[in-house]
Amino acid sequence: MLRKQLSDALKTAMLAKDSRKVSTVRLILAALKDRDIAARPKGQADGISEDEIRQLLQSMIKQRRESITLYEQGKRPELAQQEADEIVIIETFLPRQLGDAEILAAVKVAIAETGAGGIKDMGRVMAVLKERHVGQMDFTKASAVTKAELGA
């Protein structure tokens, strides 16, 4: 479904002559093709799964956020804006992201279910969160919330 959505978005952007969206979707499709090729020896002839595509998109967003920080430090606001525009485009292919309150609630549920009692159990809690909330959660934020909850 995501593959079709991406190819449809590329066609629509090309017809609309939206160069920013065309280039961003092409970057996504290129990264997706690379991952598909890398997955072939592992027995995934059809390419990577929908969840792995969502993880790919999440990592692309994370890379762009890091780039924005560096561009702002380097006094390059035009490049930072370009990265921000790409984030907006990439996010259209992901499910709605959980807010801070929803992340906290999900972390508390995962802690209760795993019986985590301290920071040493953080890996189990994060594994549960990653299994249930692929593409819906910023796991950097979730990690900080989990650490705070387990450390308290």
mmCIF file of C-alpha atoms in Angstrom:
data_model
loop_
_atom_site.group_PDB
_atom_site.id
_atom_site.type_symbol
_atom_site.label_atom_id
_atom_site.label_comp_id
_atom_site.label_asym_id
_atom_site.label_seq_id
_atom_site.Cartn_x
_atom_site.Cartn_y
_atom_site.Cartn_z
ATOM 1 C CA MET A 1 0.000 0.000 0.000
ATOM 2 C CA LEU A 2 2.774 2.457 0.901
ATOM 3 C CA ARG A 3 4.629 1.593 -2.291
ATOM 4 C CA LYS A 4 1.575 2.448 -4.382
ATOM 5 C CA GLN A 5 0.994 5.593 -2.346
ATOM 6 C CA LEU A 6 4.591 6.687 -3.000
ATOM 7 C CA SER A 7 4.432 6.043 -6.747
ATOM 8 C CA ASP A 8 1.059 7.812 -6.980
ATOM 9 C CA ALA A 9 2.482 10.781 -5.065
ATOM 10 C CA LEU A 10 5.409 10.950 -7.475
ATOM 11 C CA LYS A 11 3.095 11.008 -10.494
ATOM 12 C CA THR A 12 0.861 13.650 -8.929
ATOM 13 C CA ALA A 13 3.836 15.830 -7.967
ATOM 14 C CA MET A 14 5.279 15.535 -11.474
ATOM 15 C CA LEU A 15 1.982 16.578 -13.031
ATOM 16 C CA ALA A 16 1.721 19.491 -10.586
ATOM 17 C CA LYS A 17 5.346 20.435 -11.324
ATOM 18 C CA ASP A 18 6.085 20.419 -7.573
ATOM 19 C CA SER A 19 9.859 20.036 -7.748
ATOM 20 C CA ARG A 20 10.391 19.804 -3.954
ATOM 21 C CA LYS A 21 7.898 16.951 -3.624
ATOM 22 C CA VAL A 22 9.219 15.187 -6.741
ATOM 23 C CA SER A 23 12.787 15.227 -5.438
ATOM 24 C CA THR A 24 11.759 14.135 -1.929
ATOM 25 C CA VAL A 25 9.603 11.242 -3.147
ATOM 26 C CA ARG A 26 12.383 10.171 -5.510
ATOM 27 C CA LEU A 27 14.786 10.121 -2.548
ATOM 28 C CA ILE A 28 12.345 7.923 -0.636
ATOM 29 C CA LEU A 29 11.898 5.570 -3.590
ATOM 30 C CA ALA A 30 15.668 5.330 -4.102
ATOM 31 C CA ALA A 31 16.232 4.474 -0.430
ATOM 32 C CA LEU A 32 13.393 1.953 -0.632
ATOM 33 C CA LYS A 33 14.922 0.311 -3.700
ATOM 34 C CA ASP A 34 18.290 0.074 -1.919
ATOM 35 C CA ARG A 35 16.646 -1.628 1.054
ATOM 36 C CA ASP A 36 14.711 -3.983 -1.244
ATOM 37 C CA ILE A 37 17.920 -5.014 -2.999
ATOM 38 C CA ALA A 38 19.670 -5.558 0.339
ATOM 39 C CA ALA A 39 16.738 -7.726 1.539
ATOM 40 C CA ARG A 40 16.837 -10.118 -1.447
ATOM 41 C CA PRO A 41 19.647 -12.341 -0.098
ATOM 42 C CA LYS A 42 17.691 -12.641 3.158
ATOM 43 C CA GLY A 43 14.815 -14.318 1.333
ATOM 44 C CA GLN A 44 12.602 -11.258 0.912
ATOM 45 C CA ALA A 45 12.133 -11.402 -2.845
ATOM 46 C CA ASP A 46 9.153 -9.028 -2.677
ATOM 47 C CA GLY A 47 11.158 -6.373 -0.835
ATOM 48 C CA ILE A 48 10.855 -5.015 2.655
ATOM 49 C CA SER A 49 7.617 -4.991 4.642
ATOM 50 C CA GLU A 50 5.312 -2.037 5.311
ATOM 51 C CA ASP A 51 6.692 -1.744 8.862
ATOM 52 C CA GLU A 52 10.246 -1.583 7.528
ATOM 53 C CA ILE A 53 9.192 1.109 5.056
ATOM 54 C CA ARG A 54 7.751 3.116 7.961
ATOM 55 C CA GLN A 55 11.015 2.672 9.862
ATOM 56 C CA LEU A 56 12.888 3.882 6.783
ATOM 57 C CA LEU A 57 10.699 6.997 6.654
ATOM 58 C CA GLN A 58 11.217 7.591 10.377
ATOM 59 C CA SER A 59 14.987 7.379 9.956
ATOM 60 C CA MET A 60 14.829 9.815 7.018
ATOM 61 C CA ILE A 61 12.928 12.275 9.225
ATOM 62 C CA LYS A 62 15.473 11.817 12.020
ATOM 63 C CA GLN A 63 18.344 12.512 9.590
ATOM 64 C CA ARG A 64 16.649 15.676 8.393
ATOM 65 C CA ARG A 65 16.060 16.919 11.950
ATOM 66 C CA GLU A 66 19.747 16.439 12.678
ATOM 67 C CA SER A 67 20.605 18.292 9.457
ATOM 68 C CA ILE A 68 18.318 21.178 10.423
ATOM 69 C CA THR A 69 20.202 21.571 13.704
ATOM 70 C CA LEU A 70 23.538 21.600 11.889
ATOM 71 C CA TYR A 71 22.330 24.039 9.222
ATOM 72 C CA GLU A 72 20.980 26.404 11.866
ATOM 73 C CA GLN A 73 24.286 26.273 13.712
ATOM 74 C CA GLY A 74 26.047 27.001 10.433
ATOM 75 C CA LYS A 75 23.754 29.983 9.751
ATOM 76 C CA ARG A 76 22.204 28.372 6.648
ATOM 77 C CA PRO A 77 18.462 28.985 7.175
ATOM 78 C CA GLU A 78 17.589 28.285 3.517
ATOM 79 C CA LEU A 79 18.988 24.753 3.774
ATOM 80 C CA ALA A 80 17.304 24.224 7.146
ATOM 81 C CA GLN A 81 13.991 25.268 5.577
ATOM 82 C CA GLN A 82 14.534 22.857 2.690
ATOM 83 C CA GLU A 83 15.036 20.001 5.168
ATOM 84 C CA ALA A 84 11.925 21.077 7.115
ATOM 85 C CA ASP A 85 9.903 21.038 3.880
ATOM 86 C CA GLU A 86 11.128 17.506 3.181
ATOM 87 C CA ILE A 87 10.083 16.396 6.680
ATOM 88 C CA VAL A 88 6.547 17.658 6.024
ATOM 89 C CA ILE A 89 6.405 15.688 2.768
ATOM 90 C CA ILE A 90 7.787 12.487 4.326
ATOM 91 C CA GLU A 91 5.358 12.716 7.254
ATOM 92 C CA THR A 92 2.410 12.556 4.841
ATOM 93 C CA PHE A 93 3.275 8.882 4.251
ATOM 94 C CA LEU A 94 3.313 7.984 7.936
ATOM 95 C CA PRO A 95 0.415 7.413 10.311
ATOM 96 C CA ARG A 96 -0.428 10.213 12.731
ATOM 97 C CA GLN A 97 2.350 10.636 15.280
ATOM 98 C CA LEU A 98 1.582 10.174 18.957
ATOM 99 C CA GLY A 99 1.711 13.292 21.096
ATOM 100 C CA ASP A 100 3.707 13.630 24.310
ATOM 101 C CA ALA A 101 0.772 12.598 26.523
ATOM 102 C CA GLU A 102 0.060 9.567 24.332
ATOM 103 C CA ILE A 103 3.735 8.551 24.419
ATOM 104 C CA LEU A 104 3.727 8.779 28.211
ATOM 105 C CA ALA A 105 0.574 6.645 28.394
ATOM 106 C CA ALA A 106 2.040 4.032 26.028
ATOM 107 C CA VAL A 107 5.261 3.925 28.059
ATOM 108 C CA LYS A 108 3.314 3.399 31.304
ATOM 109 C CA VAL A 109 1.324 0.551 29.725
ATOM 110 C CA ALA A 110 4.511 -1.082 28.409
ATOM 111 C CA ILE A 111 6.195 -0.752 31.824
ATOM 112 C CA ALA A 112 3.194 -2.347 33.539
ATOM 113 C CA GLU A 113 2.995 -5.205 31.026
ATOM 114 C CA THR A 114 6.701 -6.035 31.157
ATOM 115 C CA GLY A 115 6.909 -5.629 34.923
ATOM 116 C CA ALA A 116 9.881 -3.325 34.490
ATOM 117 C CA GLY A 117 11.244 -2.145 37.794
ATOM 118 C CA GLY A 118 14.330 -0.199 36.904
ATOM 119 C CA ILE A 119 16.525 1.248 34.227
ATOM 120 C CA LYS A 120 17.976 -2.221 33.511
ATOM 121 C CA ASP A 121 14.568 -3.205 32.065
ATOM 122 C CA MET A 122 14.523 -0.339 29.580
ATOM 123 C CA GLY A 123 15.366 -2.620 26.640
ATOM 124 C CA ARG A 124 12.295 -4.792 27.235
ATOM 125 C CA VAL A 125 10.018 -1.754 27.485
ATOM 126 C CA MET A 126 11.432 -0.206 24.293
ATOM 127 C CA ALA A 127 11.032 -3.545 22.459
ATOM 128 C CA VAL A 128 7.322 -3.580 23.331
ATOM 129 C CA LEU A 129 6.919 0.033 22.216
ATOM 130 C CA LYS A 130 8.719 -0.584 18.918
ATOM 131 C CA GLU A 131 6.579 -3.643 18.244
ATOM 132 C CA ARG A 132 3.284 -1.826 18.826
ATOM 133 C CA HIS A 133 3.940 1.704 17.614
ATOM 134 C CA VAL A 134 6.023 1.389 14.461
ATOM 135 C CA GLY A 135 5.814 4.628 12.516
ATOM 136 C CA GLN A 136 3.615 6.295 15.121
ATOM 137 C CA MET A 137 6.148 7.275 17.722
ATOM 138 C CA ASP A 138 9.404 9.200 17.913
ATOM 139 C CA PHE A 139 11.460 6.581 19.738
ATOM 140 C CA THR A 140 14.031 9.153 20.835
ATOM 141 C CA LYS A 141 11.304 10.882 22.838
ATOM 142 C CA ALA A 142 9.924 7.534 23.999
ATOM 143 C CA SER A 143 13.374 6.508 25.213
ATOM 144 C CA ALA A 144 13.727 9.688 27.269
ATOM 145 C CA VAL A 145 10.233 9.236 28.745
ATOM 146 C CA THR A 146 10.941 5.581 29.538
ATOM 147 C CA LYS A 147 14.222 6.458 31.203
ATOM 148 C CA ALA A 148 12.473 9.117 33.310
ATOM 149 C CA GLU A 149 9.672 6.738 34.294
ATOM 150 C CA LEU A 150 12.013 3.881 35.196
ATOM 151 C CA GLY A 151 14.440 6.151 36.984
ATOM 152 C CA ALA A 152 11.705 7.722 39.129
#
